[in-house]
Short mmCIF file of C-alpha atoms in Angstrom, two decimals:
data_model
loop_
_atom_site.label_atom_id
_atom_site.label_comp_id
_atom_site.label_asym_id
_atom_site.label_seq_id
_atom_site.Cartn_x
_atom_site.Cartn_y
_atom_site.Cartn_z
CA UNK A 1 -13.29 -65.69 12.03
CA UNK A 2 -13.40 -68.77 14.22
CA UNK A 3 -16.41 -71.07 13.90
CA UNK A 4 -19.10 -70.71 16.52
CA UNK A 5 -19.34 -73.42 19.14
CA UNK A 6 -22.56 -75.32 19.64
CA UNK A 7 -24.13 -74.87 23.08
CA UNK A 8 -23.12 -77.55 25.55
CA UNK A 9 -26.71 -77.76 26.85
CA UNK A 10 -27.96 -79.45 23.64
CA UNK A 11 -29.22 -82.93 24.63
CA UNK A 12 -27.06 -85.93 23.82
CA UNK A 13 -28.60 -89.15 22.47
CA UNK A 14 -27.06 -92.59 22.14
CA UNK A 15 -28.35 -94.48 19.12
CA UNK A 16 -28.30 -97.98 17.69
CA UNK A 17 -29.01 -98.21 13.97
CA UNK A 18 -28.64 -100.61 11.04
CA UNK A 19 -27.12 -99.64 7.69
CA UNK A 20 -28.03 -100.78 4.18
CA UNK A 21 -25.76 -103.83 4.51
CA UNK A 22 -27.50 -104.97 7.68
CA UNK A 23 -24.68 -104.03 10.05
CA UNK A 24 -25.65 -102.65 13.46
CA UNK A 25 -23.89 -99.38 14.35
CA UNK A 26 -23.73 -97.49 17.63
CA UNK A 27 -22.91 -93.87 18.27
CA UNK A 28 -23.96 -90.56 19.83
CA UNK A 29 -25.51 -87.40 18.41
CA UNK A 30 -26.49 -84.05 19.87
CA UNK A 31 -29.96 -82.88 18.80
CA UNK A 32 -32.96 -80.99 20.11
CA UNK A 33 -35.13 -84.09 20.40
CA UNK A 34 -35.60 -87.68 19.26
CA UNK A 35 -37.22 -86.53 16.02
CA UNK A 36 -34.08 -84.64 14.98
CA UNK A 37 -31.91 -87.67 15.76
CA UNK A 38 -34.16 -89.94 13.69
CA UNK A 39 -34.14 -87.47 10.80
CA UNK A 40 -30.32 -87.18 10.86
CA UNK A 41 -29.85 -90.95 10.95
CA UNK A 42 -32.25 -91.57 8.07
CA UNK A 43 -30.55 -88.84 6.04
CA UNK A 44 -27.32 -90.81 6.47
CA UNK A 45 -28.95 -94.01 5.22
CA UNK A 46 -29.33 -95.56 8.68
CA UNK A 47 -32.47 -97.15 10.12
CA UNK A 48 -32.79 -96.40 13.88
CA UNK A 49 -33.21 -99.41 16.16
CA UNK A 50 -33.00 -97.65 19.51
CA UNK A 51 -32.52 -94.13 20.90
CA UNK A 52 -31.62 -93.27 24.49
CA UNK A 53 -31.11 -89.85 26.05
CA UNK A 54 -27.71 -89.57 27.76
CA UNK A 55 -27.78 -87.31 30.86
CA UNK A 56 -24.75 -85.01 31.36
CA UNK A 57 -23.89 -86.64 34.71
CA UNK A 58 -23.70 -90.12 33.24
CA UNK A 59 -19.92 -89.99 32.77
CA UNK A 60 -17.55 -90.01 35.72
CA UNK A 61 -14.78 -87.50 36.21
CA UNK A 62 -12.00 -89.79 34.99
CA UNK A 63 -14.00 -90.67 31.89
CA UNK A 64 -14.60 -87.01 31.07
CA UNK A 65 -10.91 -86.29 31.57
CA UNK A 66 -9.97 -89.14 29.22
CA UNK A 67 -12.34 -87.80 26.56
CA UNK A 68 -10.64 -84.37 26.66
CA UNK A 69 -7.14 -85.72 26.06
CA UNK A 70 -5.33 -85.70 22.73
CA UNK A 71 -6.03 -88.70 20.55
CA UNK A 72 -2.98 -91.00 20.23
CA UNK A 73 -1.28 -91.00 16.84
CA UNK A 74 -1.84 -94.73 16.40
CA UNK A 75 -5.61 -94.27 16.87
CA UNK A 76 -5.68 -91.44 14.32
CA UNK A 77 -3.74 -93.58 11.87
CA UNK A 78 -6.30 -96.39 12.23
CA UNK A 79 -9.14 -93.88 11.79
CA UNK A 80 -7.65 -92.58 8.53
CA UNK A 81 -7.22 -96.13 7.24
CA UNK A 82 -10.83 -96.94 8.12
CA UNK A 83 -12.24 -93.80 6.48
CA UNK A 84 -10.07 -94.26 3.39
CA UNK A 85 -11.34 -97.80 2.84
CA UNK A 86 -14.95 -96.90 3.66
CA UNK A 87 -15.09 -93.92 1.31
CA UNK A 88 -13.31 -95.86 -1.41
CA UNK A 89 -16.05 -98.51 -1.12
CA UNK A 90 -18.76 -95.87 -1.51
CA UNK A 91 -19.90 -95.76 2.13
CA UNK A 92 -21.44 -92.36 3.09
CA UNK A 93 -19.22 -90.26 5.33
CA UNK A 94 -21.63 -90.09 8.28
CA UNK A 95 -22.11 -93.85 8.17
CA UNK A 96 -18.33 -94.36 8.04
CA UNK A 97 -17.92 -92.14 11.12
CA UNK A 98 -20.64 -94.06 12.96
CA UNK A 99 -19.00 -97.35 12.01
CA UNK A 100 -15.65 -96.13 13.37
CA UNK A 101 -17.35 -94.92 16.55
CA UNK A 102 -18.96 -98.31 17.13
CA UNK A 103 -15.62 -100.15 17.21
CA UNK A 104 -13.32 -97.66 18.96
CA UNK A 105 -12.30 -98.27 22.57
CA UNK A 106 -10.33 -95.03 23.04
CA UNK A 107 -12.36 -92.48 25.02
CA UNK A 108 -10.70 -89.43 23.43
CA UNK A 109 -11.26 -90.72 19.89
CA UNK A 110 -14.85 -91.65 20.75
CA UNK A 111 -15.51 -88.07 21.89
CA UNK A 112 -13.98 -86.68 18.70
CA UNK A 113 -16.04 -89.03 16.52
CA UNK A 114 -19.21 -88.02 18.37
CA UNK A 115 -18.46 -84.36 17.67
CA UNK A 116 -17.56 -85.03 14.02
CA UNK A 117 -20.76 -87.00 13.44
CA UNK A 118 -22.77 -84.22 15.06
CA UNK A 119 -21.27 -81.49 12.84
CA UNK A 120 -21.33 -83.53 9.63
CA UNK A 121 -24.93 -84.52 10.35
CA UNK A 122 -25.79 -80.81 10.53
CA UNK A 123 -24.36 -80.22 7.07
CA UNK A 124 -20.85 -78.99 7.90
CA UNK A 125 -17.83 -80.12 5.91
CA UNK A 126 -15.58 -82.71 7.53
CA UNK A 127 -12.60 -80.33 7.44
CA UNK A 128 -14.62 -77.73 9.36
CA UNK A 129 -15.62 -80.35 11.91
CA UNK A 130 -11.98 -81.43 12.27
CA UNK A 131 -10.88 -77.81 12.75
CA UNK A 132 -13.20 -77.56 15.78
CA UNK A 133 -11.40 -80.55 17.33
CA UNK A 134 -7.90 -79.29 16.48
CA UNK A 135 -6.76 -79.24 20.12
CA UNK A 136 -7.11 -83.05 20.30
CA UNK A 137 -5.87 -83.92 16.80
CA UNK A 138 -2.74 -83.62 14.71
CA UNK A 139 -2.45 -80.03 13.38
CA UNK A 140 -2.19 -81.07 9.72
CA UNK A 141 -5.45 -83.07 9.68
CA UNK A 142 -8.00 -80.31 9.05
CA UNK A 143 -6.09 -78.40 6.32
CA UNK A 144 -5.07 -81.59 4.52
CA UNK A 145 -8.65 -82.90 4.49
CA UNK A 146 -9.86 -79.46 3.35
CA UNK A 147 -7.45 -79.65 0.41
CA UNK A 148 -8.78 -83.12 -0.39
CA UNK A 149 -12.37 -81.87 -0.29
CA UNK A 150 -11.60 -78.95 -2.59
CA UNK A 151 -9.73 -81.12 -5.11
CA UNK A 152 -12.25 -83.95 -4.98
CA UNK A 153 -9.64 -86.48 -3.80
CA UNK A 154 -10.75 -87.03 -0.20
CA UNK A 155 -9.82 -90.73 -0.24
CA UNK A 156 -6.27 -89.92 -1.35
CA UNK A 157 -6.06 -87.23 1.34
CA UNK A 158 -6.87 -89.83 4.01
CA UNK A 159 -4.23 -92.14 2.55
CA UNK A 160 -1.59 -89.40 2.65
CA UNK A 161 -2.63 -88.35 6.14
CA UNK A 162 -2.47 -91.94 7.39
CA UNK A 163 1.09 -92.29 6.07
CA UNK A 164 2.09 -89.05 7.81
CA UNK A 165 0.59 -90.17 11.12
CA UNK A 166 2.29 -93.57 10.79
CA UNK A 167 5.63 -91.80 10.30
CA UNK A 168 5.13 -89.62 13.36
CA UNK A 169 4.07 -92.59 15.48
CA UNK A 170 7.05 -94.64 14.31
CA UNK A 171 9.43 -91.80 15.13
CA UNK A 172 7.92 -91.44 18.59
CA UNK A 173 8.13 -95.18 19.29
CA UNK A 174 11.75 -95.42 18.10
CA UNK A 175 12.83 -92.60 20.38
CA UNK A 176 10.86 -94.03 23.29
CA UNK A 177 12.51 -97.40 22.79
CA UNK A 178 15.94 -95.77 22.70
CA UNK A 179 15.58 -93.98 26.04
CA UNK A 180 13.59 -96.68 27.87
CA UNK A 181 16.58 -98.79 28.93
CA UNK A 182 18.70 -95.93 30.36
CA UNK A 183 15.70 -94.64 32.31
CA UNK A 184 15.05 -98.12 33.68
CA UNK A 185 18.68 -98.54 34.76
CA UNK A 186 18.71 -95.08 36.33
CA UNK A 187 15.48 -95.79 38.23
CA UNK A 188 16.79 -99.12 39.57
CA UNK A 189 20.07 -97.49 40.54
CA UNK A 190 18.30 -94.69 42.40
CA UNK A 191 16.03 -97.20 44.17
CA UNK A 192 18.96 -99.35 45.31
CA UNK A 193 20.85 -96.29 46.50
CA UNK A 194 17.92 -94.99 48.56
CA UNK A 195 17.30 -98.45 50.01
CA UNK A 196 20.91 -98.92 51.08
CA UNK A 197 21.40 -95.43 52.47
CA UNK A 198 17.95 -95.20 54.04
CA UNK A 199 17.34 -98.71 55.39
CA UNK A 200 20.47 -100.86 55.49
CA UNK A 201 23.26 -98.50 56.49
CA UNK A 202 21.44 -96.86 59.45
CA UNK A 203 21.12 -100.31 61.06
CA UNK A 204 24.84 -100.91 60.57
CA UNK A 205 25.96 -97.48 61.75
CA UNK A 206 26.13 -98.41 65.46
CA UNK A 207 28.09 -101.56 64.71
CA UNK A 208 30.49 -99.80 62.35
CA UNK A 209 31.02 -96.94 64.79
CA UNK A 210 32.26 -99.39 67.44
CA UNK A 211 34.92 -101.03 65.31
CA UNK A 212 38.36 -100.81 66.97
CA UNK A 213 39.55 -97.23 67.14
CA UNK A 214 36.57 -96.08 65.12
CA UNK A 215 35.57 -96.48 61.49
CA UNK A 216 37.95 -95.36 58.75
CA UNK A 217 37.46 -92.24 56.65
CA UNK A 218 35.56 -93.94 53.83
CA UNK A 219 33.13 -95.50 56.33
CA UNK A 220 32.52 -92.18 58.08
CA UNK A 221 31.88 -90.53 54.72
CA UNK A 222 29.37 -93.25 53.77
CA UNK A 223 27.58 -93.00 57.11
CA UNK A 224 27.42 -89.20 56.81
CA UNK A 225 25.96 -89.56 53.31
CA UNK A 226 23.41 -92.07 54.58
CA UNK A 227 22.39 -89.77 57.42
CA UNK A 228 22.08 -86.80 55.07
CA UNK A 229 19.98 -88.82 52.64
CA UNK A 230 17.69 -89.93 55.43
CA UNK A 231 17.20 -86.39 56.71
CA UNK A 232 17.30 -84.35 53.51
CA UNK A 233 16.20 -86.93 50.92
CA UNK A 234 12.44 -86.36 51.31
CA UNK A 235 12.91 -82.59 51.22
CA UNK A 236 15.11 -82.82 48.13
CA UNK A 237 12.52 -85.00 46.39
CA UNK A 238 9.75 -82.58 47.41
CA UNK A 239 11.81 -79.65 46.13
CA UNK A 240 12.32 -81.28 42.74
CA UNK A 241 8.61 -82.16 42.54
CA UNK A 242 7.55 -78.59 43.38
CA UNK A 243 10.09 -77.15 40.94
CA UNK A 244 8.82 -79.43 38.17
CA UNK A 245 5.21 -78.54 38.96
CA UNK A 246 6.02 -74.84 39.04
CA UNK A 247 7.83 -74.97 35.70
CA UNK A 248 4.99 -76.95 34.13
CA UNK A 249 2.30 -74.55 35.36
CA UNK A 250 4.41 -71.51 34.52
CA UNK A 251 5.06 -72.83 31.02
CA UNK A 252 1.34 -73.17 30.40
CA UNK A 253 0.31 -69.84 31.92
CA UNK A 254 3.15 -67.57 30.81
CA UNK A 255 4.40 -67.40 27.20
CA UNK A 256 7.57 -65.70 28.44
CA UNK A 257 8.40 -68.55 30.84
CA UNK A 258 7.60 -71.10 28.12
CA UNK A 259 9.93 -69.29 25.72
CA UNK A 260 12.80 -69.18 28.23
CA UNK A 261 12.40 -72.86 29.16
CA UNK A 262 12.31 -73.97 25.53
CA UNK A 263 15.28 -71.77 24.66
CA UNK A 264 17.22 -73.31 27.57
CA UNK A 265 16.34 -76.82 26.39
CA UNK A 266 17.75 -76.06 22.94
CA UNK A 267 21.11 -75.12 24.50
CA UNK A 268 21.48 -78.16 26.76
CA UNK A 269 24.45 -80.39 25.87
CA UNK A 270 23.48 -83.56 23.96
CA UNK A 271 19.74 -83.03 24.62
CA UNK A 272 19.40 -79.66 22.87
CA UNK A 273 20.58 -80.76 19.41
CA UNK A 274 18.32 -83.82 19.60
CA UNK A 275 15.27 -81.65 20.42
CA UNK A 276 16.08 -79.34 17.50
CA UNK A 277 16.47 -82.24 15.04
CA UNK A 278 13.16 -83.78 16.11
CA UNK A 279 11.35 -80.45 15.77
CA UNK A 280 12.84 -79.81 12.33
CA UNK A 281 11.91 -83.31 11.15
CA UNK A 282 8.26 -82.83 12.20
CA UNK A 283 8.13 -79.32 10.74
CA UNK A 284 9.65 -80.19 7.36
CA UNK A 285 7.57 -83.33 6.94
CA UNK A 286 4.31 -81.58 7.85
CA UNK A 287 4.90 -78.48 5.70
CA UNK A 288 5.96 -80.63 2.72
CA UNK A 289 2.77 -82.67 3.07
CA UNK A 290 0.54 -79.58 3.15
CA UNK A 291 2.35 -77.72 0.37
CA UNK A 292 2.18 -80.75 -1.90
CA UNK A 293 -1.57 -80.94 -1.23
CA UNK A 294 -2.01 -77.38 -2.50
CA UNK A 295 -2.14 -75.43 0.77
CA UNK A 296 -0.70 -71.91 0.48
CA UNK A 297 2.82 -71.52 1.89
CA UNK A 298 1.95 -68.90 4.57
CA UNK A 299 -0.80 -71.20 5.86
CA UNK A 300 1.62 -74.15 5.76
CA UNK A 301 4.03 -72.22 7.98
CA UNK A 302 1.25 -71.23 10.38
CA UNK A 303 0.24 -74.88 10.74
CA UNK A 304 3.87 -75.99 10.94
CA UNK A 305 4.21 -73.82 14.02
CA UNK A 306 1.98 -76.24 15.89
CA UNK A 307 4.10 -79.31 15.17
CA UNK A 308 7.44 -77.86 16.29
CA UNK A 309 6.73 -78.41 19.98
CA UNK A 310 9.14 -75.65 21.03
CA UNK A 311 8.12 -72.04 21.70
CA UNK A 312 11.55 -70.64 20.78
CA UNK A 313 11.53 -72.32 17.36
CA UNK A 314 7.85 -71.41 16.90
CA UNK A 315 8.57 -67.70 17.35
CA UNK A 316 11.48 -67.98 14.92
CA UNK A 317 9.07 -69.54 12.43
CA UNK A 318 6.68 -66.61 12.99
CA UNK A 319 9.51 -64.32 11.90
CA UNK A 320 10.08 -66.46 8.83
CA UNK A 321 6.35 -66.49 8.01
CA UNK A 322 6.23 -62.69 8.21
CA UNK A 323 9.19 -62.49 5.83
CA UNK A 324 7.47 -64.88 3.39
CA UNK A 325 4.30 -62.76 3.52
CA UNK A 326 6.46 -59.72 2.72
CA UNK A 327 7.72 -61.39 -0.45
CA UNK A 328 10.95 -63.07 0.64
CA UNK A 329 11.73 -66.65 -0.46
CA UNK A 330 11.29 -69.30 2.22
CA UNK A 331 15.00 -70.10 2.27
CA UNK A 332 15.90 -66.47 2.96
CA UNK A 333 13.14 -66.20 5.57
CA UNK A 334 14.44 -69.27 7.42
CA UNK A 335 17.98 -67.88 7.29
CA UNK A 336 16.89 -64.53 8.71
CA UNK A 337 15.03 -66.19 11.60
CA UNK A 338 18.33 -67.30 13.14
CA UNK A 339 17.08 -70.63 14.51
CA UNK A 340 17.25 -72.89 11.45
CA UNK A 341 20.61 -74.51 10.61
CA UNK A 342 22.30 -73.59 7.31
CA UNK A 343 21.69 -77.09 5.97
CA UNK A 344 17.93 -76.53 6.20
CA UNK A 345 17.65 -73.25 4.32
CA UNK A 346 20.28 -74.32 1.78
CA UNK A 347 18.26 -77.45 0.93
CA UNK A 348 15.13 -75.29 0.71
CA UNK A 349 16.94 -72.88 -1.63
CA UNK A 350 17.87 -75.78 -3.91
CA UNK A 351 14.22 -76.84 -3.97
CA UNK A 352 13.07 -73.30 -4.77
CA UNK A 353 15.58 -72.98 -7.61
CA UNK A 354 14.53 -76.36 -9.02
CA UNK A 355 10.79 -75.78 -8.61
CA UNK A 356 10.38 -78.64 -6.13
CA UNK A 357 9.97 -77.02 -2.73
CA UNK A 358 7.85 -79.90 -1.38
CA UNK A 359 10.51 -82.42 -2.38
CA UNK A 360 13.24 -80.35 -0.73
CA UNK A 361 11.26 -80.07 2.50
CA UNK A 362 10.57 -83.81 2.44
CA UNK A 363 14.32 -84.40 2.04
CA UNK A 364 14.98 -82.12 5.03
CA UNK A 365 12.45 -84.10 7.06
CA UNK A 366 13.99 -87.46 6.16
CA UNK A 367 17.50 -86.19 6.89
CA UNK A 368 16.64 -84.89 10.34
CA UNK A 369 14.53 -87.97 11.08
CA UNK A 370 17.53 -90.18 10.42
CA UNK A 371 19.87 -87.78 12.22
CA UNK A 372 17.62 -87.65 15.31
CA UNK A 373 17.42 -91.44 15.45
CA UNK A 374 21.19 -91.79 15.16
CA UNK A 375 21.73 -89.08 17.79
CA UNK A 376 19.40 -90.82 20.25
CA UNK A 377 21.18 -94.12 19.67
CA UNK A 378 24.55 -92.46 20.29
CA UNK A 379 23.20 -90.86 23.45
CA UNK A 380 21.99 -94.24 24.69
CA UNK A 381 25.30 -95.87 23.77
CA UNK A 382 27.09 -93.20 25.78
CA UNK A 383 24.76 -93.36 28.78
CA UNK A 384 24.83 -97.15 29.24
CA UNK A 385 28.53 -97.48 30.19
CA UNK A 386 28.31 -94.25 32.19
CA UNK A 387 25.43 -95.64 34.27
CA UNK A 388 27.29 -98.92 34.75
CA UNK A 389 30.37 -97.02 35.92
CA UNK A 390 28.28 -95.04 38.41
CA UNK A 391 26.58 -98.20 39.69
CA UNK A 392 29.91 -100.02 39.94
CA UNK A 393 31.49 -97.07 41.73
CA UNK A 394 28.70 -96.94 44.32
CA UNK A 395 28.89 -100.68 44.93
CA UNK A 396 32.68 -100.50 45.25
CA UNK A 397 32.38 -97.62 47.72
CA UNK A 398 29.89 -99.56 49.86
CA UNK A 399 32.08 -102.68 49.85
CA UNK A 400 35.17 -100.62 50.66
CA UNK A 401 33.42 -98.68 53.44
CA UNK A 402 31.45 -101.54 55.05
CA UNK A 403 32.79 -104.98 54.32
CA UNK A 404 36.52 -104.29 54.53
CA UNK A 405 36.37 -102.68 58.02
CA UNK A 406 34.24 -105.60 59.20
CA UNK A 407 36.73 -108.06 57.74
CA UNK A 408 39.66 -106.24 59.36
CA UNK A 409 37.89 -106.23 62.73
CA UNK A 410 37.06 -109.93 62.54
CA UNK A 411 40.55 -110.88 61.41
CA UNK A 412 41.97 -109.23 64.54
CA UNK A 413 39.82 -111.32 66.87
CA UNK A 414 41.76 -114.24 68.38
CA UNK A 415 39.82 -117.50 68.65
#
């Protein structure tokens, strides 16, 4: 049964309070009145200095939108580090949350911390409060913290969670760095092409058309391309934009469309294998982390579904989870799903036979992490010379079609 949501009409109060060490903290709490806010702050060991009611219309539309977004992985990593150190030093949880809220500049994280402080102040466990914010957080956060609460090792749970978030953020940054240069070159190339065909060549078309007996074939082809780009270019760009918007909306509204798009992505040359490796790395790393923390395997698989990022692989994992619930080993369940490579379920089988399933899954995650990084680097290494060849070919075509006819015409003029 999902936890009940607190009514959105509960008043919101901004507070300024001082802790036992004399540090001034700022934050927000939802409560019925100022008395409830004061009582909650004093229960957390804070002495209120100032309380202000925050009206619902105080935030602008852009600010509200920013607060609803997912929290960046780097911000979550810093939060885990802060809470780990605070709890290890004996700071009460609510005070640690208020301290983190007072220094954060990220609107989405600030909204999450406000909600966490509100729920924890009302007596709810931190894992339950995190579960209510699951849409804006990493999927493994709530179950991993719940395991830490049940085992009495909450500080260690934050340390493990911080390492996991750091790994995910590092993987994301490495892949972003790998594709940034090709995208930049492609953007510059497209901009130069549109500028030449849309602005420069139309001004030269009259001059080139009057050369001698008429422009040569390559010049006529270039002028025809320029004219087509000028007439059809905006419509082509609009068509691509509408198609992208339609696919994005359809993917969100229709599970069937999302499944077909994700299945198509997995079968694209070069891109598909990279998407699969990234998804498997995230899945194996997350499930290994949860299983090692004591979370039951069926629940690990249900949570691992959220980190795959691909509907086709997620439905295959649902099939595997059903097989595990029916009593099959995980390796056999992954094999029967049809979407996990033989290397994955063979490594898992070795871990099952040796009694170290978490270690086997961690090995799968490291392998696909390294494989995805190497694949992205190979893709970049292949795309760079290809883009240079395309750019060089376009420049050579323009020189051949424009400058050479002009040179031939001028060389035939007698002085």
